[in-house]
Amino acid sequence: MEAQILIVLTFCSLLRTIHALNCPDGMYYGGVYCCKPCPAATYLKQPCNVSNGNSFCEPCPRGTYMNESNNKTACKPCKKCGPSQVALVPCKPSENRQCGCQPGKFHDPAFLFCMDCLKCIVGEGVVSPCTQTTNTKCQPCTKGTFSDIVSNAERCMICSKCEPAGIKEECNATRDTICEPRQVNISRSLTASQTIPTMSLQTDPVPTNGGSSLKPIKSEEGNSYYIIGISGAMLVVICVVVAIYCVLRRRCDERNIANENDAEIEEAKYDFVPATTSETPAHARSSHGLRGRRTKQSGHQREPDSQGSSGSLQGVSIGNDKTLIRDLPAGVYLDLGRLLNPKSSNNWVKLAGHLEFTTNDVKNLELFPDEATQSTLEQWGQRDGSTVDVLISVLKK
């Protein structure tokens, strides 16, 4: 009985194999029908239900991939990177993860982790650069080559060549050739320049120092002329500024002198008439007193007036010489103050001194210099004996 069952199973398996061999290329036998495989990034969920039909496929889950057409029932798991390795290519549904070392490192199979790539020292060059699986290979620089840097990528470089007799230091494995500075052959240049007149049709003489090798000398001379020109221009500018300053300073001084002269003229504007005596007629005494002229701003001279009353300073009678200052009209203080107060304080200060004011009194009057004379006369007018006669005698001093 068991033998019969085994025979039946073997026969069914052979039939199935024979039927699968009959499926076209690129298709697979799904148990009943020939089916199309699932594309990359998917796996087979269920075979097709019609002949030559599409299979039922599902996308690969996270962390798995399928990079080919298939009829697999599960996707492949992505590769896991080892210690110190990084993912050079991430895991994708259609591509496996690729692991490796960071730039400048390689994976040493003996230690199973990434190590720093070797750097060739000065005097050695790279023969084989560092890769993901191999370390850098170095070799000493041969004759005619050199390396003056530490690197894991630079090869030995060819030494520079100098003109004959122009080598200062020979090239070696660690340093390039050092050449002598190029010297100007003046004698050759002069010889070449002396042949120019014989070859030229011009009648003008040709300089004997011609030649391209002497151009740097001319350039230096041009630079010196340029510096001299700038220095001269700066000197001219400084002289002009100083001259302008002197002119302005002189004008200011002249203006100050003119102002002082104006002040002196204003101080002398009042004429004081001598006191009358008892022999003076009455009509003459009535015209005597303190007379004056208008200020410079009015521009007109005030003529004496013997017919006026005692109410003003401009040519008006102020009564007899015994009249008290405090009885004079207020306008007299104002006019006299304008005449004795101009810019210089010597006028009213001297007046205060003759009127026996103390130093403290003068300091108090200086607090208001524009009204100093008026205040002096007002304060002195309150004293006994402060008559016009006394004031006139003081002003004459």
Coordinates of C-alpha atoms in Angstrom, one line a residue:
M1 CA 0.0 0.0 0.0
E2 CA 2.7 2.4 0.9
A3 CA 4.5 1.6 -2.3
Q4 CA 1.4 2.5 -4.3
I5 CA 1.1 5.9 -2.6
L6 CA 4.8 6.6 -3.3
I7 CA 4.3 5.8 -6.9
V8 CA 1.3 8.1 -7.2
L9 CA 3.2 11.0 -5.6
T10 CA 6.2 10.5 -7.8
F11 CA 4.0 10.5 -10.9
C12 CA 2.2 13.7 -9.9
S13 CA 5.5 15.4 -9.3
L14 CA 6.7 14.4 -12.7
L15 CA 3.6 15.8 -14.3
R16 CA 4.0 19.0 -12.5
T17 CA 7.6 19.3 -13.6
I18 CA 6.7 18.6 -17.2
H19 CA 3.9 21.2 -17.1
A20 CA 6.3 23.8 -15.6
L21 CA 8.8 23.2 -18.4
N22 CA 6.1 24.1 -20.8
C23 CA 5.8 27.7 -19.4
P24 CA 7.3 30.4 -21.7
D25 CA 10.6 32.1 -20.8
G26 CA 10.3 34.8 -18.1
M27 CA 7.2 33.2 -16.5
Y28 CA 6.8 30.6 -13.8
Y29 CA 4.3 27.8 -13.0
G30 CA 1.9 28.9 -10.3
G31 CA 0.5 25.5 -9.6
V32 CA -2.3 25.7 -12.1
Y33 CA -1.3 28.3 -14.7
C34 CA 1.9 29.9 -16.0
C35 CA 2.2 33.3 -14.3
K36 CA 4.2 36.5 -14.8
P37 CA 6.7 37.1 -12.0
C38 CA 6.6 40.0 -9.5
P39 CA 8.8 43.0 -10.3
A40 CA 11.8 44.2 -8.3
A41 CA 11.0 45.8 -4.9
T42 CA 8.0 43.4 -4.5
Y43 CA 7.4 39.8 -3.5
L44 CA 4.8 37.2 -4.4
K45 CA 1.6 37.3 -2.4
Q46 CA -0.5 34.9 -4.6
P47 CA 0.0 33.3 -8.0
C48 CA -2.1 34.3 -11.0
N49 CA -5.6 32.9 -11.5
V50 CA -5.6 32.9 -15.3
S51 CA -3.1 31.5 -17.8
N52 CA -0.2 33.9 -18.4
G53 CA -1.7 36.3 -16.0
N54 CA -0.1 38.8 -13.5
S55 CA 0.8 37.5 -10.1
F56 CA -0.5 39.2 -7.0
C57 CA 2.5 41.1 -5.5
E58 CA 3.2 43.2 -2.4
P59 CA 5.9 45.8 -1.8
C60 CA 9.0 44.8 0.3
P61 CA 8.6 45.8 4.0
R62 CA 11.0 48.3 5.6
G63 CA 14.5 46.8 6.1
T64 CA 14.1 44.3 3.2
Y65 CA 14.8 44.5 -0.5
M66 CA 14.3 42.6 -3.8
N67 CA 16.6 43.7 -6.6
E68 CA 15.2 41.4 -9.4
S69 CA 12.0 39.9 -10.9
N70 CA 10.9 37.0 -8.7
N71 CA 8.2 34.7 -7.5
K72 CA 9.6 34.6 -4.0
T73 CA 7.2 34.8 -1.1
A74 CA 9.4 37.1 0.9
C75 CA 11.9 39.9 0.3
K76 CA 15.6 39.6 1.4
P77 CA 16.8 41.3 4.6
C78 CA 19.1 44.3 4.1
K79 CA 22.8 44.0 5.1
K80 CA 23.9 45.3 8.5
C81 CA 27.1 47.4 8.7
G82 CA 29.9 46.2 11.0
P83 CA 31.6 48.2 13.8
S84 CA 33.0 51.6 12.8
Q85 CA 31.5 51.2 9.3
V86 CA 28.9 53.6 7.8
A87 CA 26.2 53.1 5.1
L88 CA 27.6 54.2 1.8
V89 CA 24.3 53.3 0.1
P90 CA 21.2 53.1 2.2
C91 CA 18.8 50.2 2.2
K92 CA 16.1 50.6 -0.4
P93 CA 13.2 48.3 -1.5
S94 CA 15.1 47.6 -4.8
E95 CA 18.7 47.8 -3.5
N96 CA 20.7 46.3 -0.6
R97 CA 22.6 48.5 1.9
Q98 CA 26.3 49.0 1.1
C99 CA 28.6 49.4 4.0
G100 CA 32.1 50.9 4.1
C101 CA 34.5 53.3 5.8
Q102 CA 34.5 57.0 5.9
P103 CA 36.9 58.9 3.5
G104 CA 40.5 58.6 4.8
K105 CA 39.9 55.2 6.3
F106 CA 40.0 51.6 5.1
H107 CA 38.5 48.3 6.4
D108 CA 41.2 46.1 7.8
P109 CA 40.0 42.5 7.7
A110 CA 42.5 41.5 10.4
F111 CA 40.8 43.8 12.9
L112 CA 37.3 43.9 11.4
F113 CA 36.9 47.7 11.7
C114 CA 37.9 50.9 9.9
M115 CA 41.4 52.3 10.4
D116 CA 43.1 55.6 9.3
C117 CA 44.8 55.5 5.9
L118 CA 48.6 55.8 6.0
K119 CA 50.0 59.2 5.0
C120 CA 53.3 59.3 3.1
I121 CA 55.9 61.4 4.9
V122 CA 58.0 64.2 3.3
G123 CA 60.4 62.6 0.8
E124 CA 58.0 59.8 -0.1
G125 CA 55.2 59.7 -2.7
V126 CA 52.0 57.6 -3.0
V127 CA 52.3 54.5 -5.2
S128 CA 48.8 53.1 -4.5
P129 CA 46.1 55.3 -2.9
C130 CA 44.0 54.2 0.0
T131 CA 40.7 52.4 -0.8
Q132 CA 37.9 50.9 1.2
T133 CA 39.7 47.6 1.6
T134 CA 43.4 48.5 1.1
N135 CA 45.8 50.9 2.9
T136 CA 48.0 53.5 1.2
K137 CA 51.3 52.4 -0.3
C138 CA 54.3 54.7 -0.2
Q139 CA 57.8 54.7 -1.7
P140 CA 60.8 57.1 -1.5
C141 CA 61.1 59.7 -4.2
T142 CA 63.7 58.7 -6.8
K143 CA 66.3 61.0 -8.2
G144 CA 64.8 63.9 -10.1
T145 CA 61.6 63.8 -8.1
F146 CA 60.6 65.2 -4.7
S147 CA 57.7 65.5 -2.2
D148 CA 57.6 68.3 0.3
I149 CA 54.2 67.6 1.9
V150 CA 52.6 64.9 4.0
S151 CA 49.8 63.3 2.1
N152 CA 47.9 60.1 1.4
A153 CA 47.1 61.0 -2.3
E154 CA 50.1 63.0 -3.7
R155 CA 52.7 61.3 -5.8
C156 CA 56.4 62.5 -6.1
M157 CA 56.7 65.5 -8.3
I158 CA 59.4 66.2 -11.0
C159 CA 62.1 68.7 -10.0
S160 CA 62.1 72.1 -11.6
K161 CA 64.9 73.0 -14.1
C162 CA 66.9 76.2 -14.0
E163 CA 69.0 77.8 -16.7
P164 CA 72.7 76.9 -16.9
A165 CA 74.7 78.3 -14.0
G166 CA 71.4 79.4 -12.4
I167 CA 71.0 76.7 -9.8
K168 CA 71.4 77.9 -6.2
E169 CA 70.5 74.6 -4.5
E170 CA 70.0 71.2 -6.1
C171 CA 66.7 69.3 -5.9
N172 CA 66.5 66.5 -3.4
A173 CA 63.8 64.1 -2.3
T174 CA 62.3 66.6 0.2
R175 CA 62.8 69.9 -1.7
D176 CA 62.5 71.3 -5.2
T177 CA 65.3 73.0 -7.0
I178 CA 66.2 76.6 -5.9
C179 CA 67.2 78.8 -8.8
E180 CA 69.4 81.8 -8.8
P181 CA 67.7 85.2 -9.5
R182 CA 67.9 86.1 -13.1
Q183 CA 70.6 88.8 -13.7
V184 CA 70.4 91.5 -16.3
N185 CA 73.3 91.4 -18.9
I186 CA 73.9 95.1 -19.3
S187 CA 77.0 94.7 -21.6
R188 CA 75.1 92.6 -24.0
S189 CA 72.2 95.1 -24.0
L190 CA 74.6 98.0 -24.6
T191 CA 76.3 96.2 -27.5
A192 CA 72.9 95.5 -29.1
S193 CA 71.9 99.1 -28.7
Q194 CA 75.0 100.4 -30.3
T195 CA 74.1 98.6 -33.5
I196 CA 70.8 100.4 -33.8
P197 CA 72.1 103.6 -35.5
T198 CA 73.6 101.6 -38.3
M199 CA 70.3 99.8 -39.0
S200 CA 68.0 102.8 -38.6
L201 CA 67.2 105.4 -41.3
Q202 CA 66.3 108.1 -38.7
T203 CA 68.6 111.1 -38.3
D204 CA 67.9 111.5 -34.6
P205 CA 70.5 110.0 -32.3
V206 CA 69.5 106.8 -30.6
P207 CA 70.2 106.5 -26.9
T208 CA 73.1 104.2 -26.1
N209 CA 71.4 102.7 -23.1
G210 CA 68.4 101.3 -25.1
G211 CA 67.3 97.7 -24.7
S212 CA 64.5 95.9 -22.9
S213 CA 66.8 94.9 -20.0
L214 CA 67.2 98.5 -18.9
K215 CA 63.4 99.2 -18.6
P216 CA 63.2 98.5 -14.9
I217 CA 65.8 101.3 -14.3
K218 CA 63.6 103.8 -16.2
S219 CA 60.6 102.7 -14.3
E220 CA 62.4 103.4 -11.0
E221 CA 63.3 106.9 -12.2
G222 CA 59.7 107.5 -13.2
N223 CA 58.5 106.4 -9.8
S224 CA 60.9 108.9 -8.1
Y225 CA 59.5 111.7 -10.3
Y226 CA 56.0 110.7 -9.4
I227 CA 56.8 110.8 -5.7
I228 CA 58.5 114.2 -6.1
G229 CA 55.5 115.6 -8.0
I230 CA 53.1 114.4 -5.2
S231 CA 55.3 116.0 -2.5
G232 CA 55.4 119.3 -4.4
A233 CA 51.7 119.3 -4.8
M234 CA 51.2 118.7 -1.1
L235 CA 53.6 121.5 -0.3
V236 CA 51.7 123.9 -2.5
V237 CA 48.4 123.0 -0.8
I238 CA 49.9 123.6 2.6
C239 CA 51.2 127.0 1.6
V240 CA 47.8 128.0 0.2
V241 CA 46.1 126.9 3.4
V242 CA 48.6 128.9 5.6
A243 CA 48.1 132.0 3.4
I244 CA 44.3 131.8 3.6
Y245 CA 44.6 131.4 7.4
C246 CA 46.9 134.5 7.7
V247 CA 44.5 136.6 5.5
L248 CA 41.5 135.6 7.6
R249 CA 43.4 136.2 10.9
R250 CA 44.5 139.7 9.6
R251 CA 40.9 140.6 8.7
C252 CA 39.7 139.5 12.2
D253 CA 42.4 141.7 13.8
E254 CA 41.4 144.7 11.7
R255 CA 37.7 144.1 12.5
N256 CA 38.6 144.1 16.3
I257 CA 40.6 147.3 16.0
A258 CA 37.7 148.9 14.1
N259 CA 35.3 147.9 16.9
E260 CA 37.6 149.3 19.5
N261 CA 37.9 152.6 17.6
D262 CA 34.1 152.7 17.4
A263 CA 33.9 152.2 21.2
E264 CA 36.3 155.1 21.8
I265 CA 34.2 157.3 19.5
E266 CA 31.0 156.4 21.4
E267 CA 32.7 157.1 24.7
A268 CA 33.5 160.7 23.6
K269 CA 30.0 161.5 22.4
Y270 CA 29.0 163.6 25.4
D271 CA 30.4 167.0 25.9
F272 CA 30.3 168.3 29.4
V273 CA 29.9 172.1 29.9
P274 CA 31.8 173.7 32.9
A275 CA 29.7 174.7 35.9
T276 CA 28.3 178.2 35.8
T277 CA 29.3 180.8 38.4
S278 CA 27.2 183.4 40.2
E279 CA 28.3 186.0 37.6
T280 CA 26.7 184.0 34.8
P281 CA 23.5 185.5 33.7
A282 CA 20.3 183.7 34.5
H283 CA 19.4 183.0 30.9
A284 CA 23.0 181.6 30.4
R285 CA 22.8 179.4 33.5
S286 CA 19.5 178.0 32.3
S287 CA 21.3 176.8 29.2
H288 CA 24.3 175.4 31.0
G289 CA 24.3 171.8 32.1
L290 CA 25.0 168.3 30.7
R291 CA 24.7 168.4 26.9
G292 CA 25.3 165.7 24.3
R293 CA 24.8 164.3 20.8
R294 CA 22.9 161.3 19.4
T295 CA 24.7 158.0 19.1
K296 CA 26.6 156.9 16.0
Q297 CA 23.6 154.8 14.8
S298 CA 21.5 158.0 14.2
G299 CA 24.2 159.7 12.2
H300 CA 23.0 163.3 13.1
Q301 CA 24.6 165.7 15.5
R302 CA 22.4 167.2 18.1
E303 CA 22.6 171.0 18.4
P304 CA 22.4 172.6 21.9
D305 CA 19.0 173.9 22.8
S306 CA 18.7 176.6 25.5
Q307 CA 14.9 176.7 25.3
G308 CA 14.2 173.1 26.5
S309 CA 13.0 171.9 29.8
S310 CA 14.9 169.7 32.3
G311 CA 13.3 166.4 31.0
S312 CA 16.1 165.1 28.6
L313 CA 19.8 164.8 28.2
Q314 CA 20.0 165.8 24.5
G315 CA 20.8 169.6 24.7
V316 CA 18.2 170.3 27.4
S317 CA 18.8 172.4 30.6
I318 CA 19.0 170.4 33.8
G319 CA 18.5 173.3 36.1
N320 CA 21.3 174.7 38.3
D321 CA 24.4 173.0 39.4
K322 CA 22.9 172.2 42.9
T323 CA 20.3 169.9 41.4
L324 CA 20.4 166.5 42.9
I325 CA 21.0 163.5 40.6
R326 CA 18.0 161.6 41.9
D327 CA 15.8 164.5 40.7
L328 CA 17.0 164.2 37.1
P329 CA 14.7 162.5 34.6
A330 CA 15.1 158.7 34.2
G331 CA 16.1 159.3 30.5
V332 CA 19.4 160.9 31.7
Y333 CA 20.5 157.6 33.4
L334 CA 19.7 155.6 30.3
D335 CA 21.5 157.9 27.8
L336 CA 24.5 158.3 30.0
G337 CA 24.6 154.5 30.6
R338 CA 24.7 153.8 26.9
L339 CA 27.6 156.2 26.5
L340 CA 29.7 155.0 29.4
N341 CA 28.9 151.2 28.9
P342 CA 30.4 150.4 25.5
K343 CA 32.5 147.2 25.6
S344 CA 35.2 148.6 27.9
S345 CA 34.3 148.6 31.6
N346 CA 36.9 151.2 32.4
N347 CA 34.4 154.0 32.0
W348 CA 31.9 153.1 34.7
V349 CA 34.4 151.4 36.9
K350 CA 36.5 154.7 37.1
L351 CA 33.3 156.6 37.7
A352 CA 32.3 154.3 40.5
G353 CA 35.8 154.6 42.0
H354 CA 35.6 158.4 42.0
L355 CA 32.1 158.2 43.5
E356 CA 33.7 156.2 46.4
F357 CA 32.1 152.8 45.7
T358 CA 33.8 149.9 47.4
T359 CA 35.3 146.8 45.6
N360 CA 32.3 144.7 46.6
D361 CA 29.9 147.3 45.2
V362 CA 31.8 147.2 41.8
K363 CA 31.7 143.3 41.8
N364 CA 28.0 143.4 42.3
L365 CA 27.6 146.0 39.5
E366 CA 29.6 143.7 37.2
L367 CA 26.9 141.1 37.3
F368 CA 24.9 143.3 34.9
P369 CA 27.5 145.1 32.9
D370 CA 25.0 146.6 30.4
E371 CA 23.3 148.4 33.2
A372 CA 26.3 149.2 35.3
T373 CA 26.4 153.0 34.8
Q374 CA 22.7 153.4 35.3
S375 CA 22.9 151.4 38.6
T376 CA 26.0 153.4 39.7
L377 CA 24.2 156.7 39.2
E378 CA 21.0 155.5 40.8
Q379 CA 22.8 154.2 43.9
W380 CA 25.0 157.3 44.2
G381 CA 22.0 159.6 43.7
Q382 CA 20.5 158.3 47.0
R383 CA 23.5 159.7 48.9
D384 CA 23.6 163.3 50.3
G385 CA 25.5 165.8 48.2
S386 CA 25.0 163.9 44.9
T387 CA 24.5 167.0 42.8
V388 CA 25.0 167.7 39.1
D389 CA 27.9 169.9 40.0
V390 CA 29.8 167.0 41.8
L391 CA 29.0 164.6 38.9
I392 CA 30.4 167.1 36.3
S393 CA 33.6 167.6 38.3
V394 CA 34.0 163.8 38.6
L395 CA 33.5 163.3 34.8
K396 CA 36.2 165.9 34.1
K397 CA 38.8 163.8 35.9

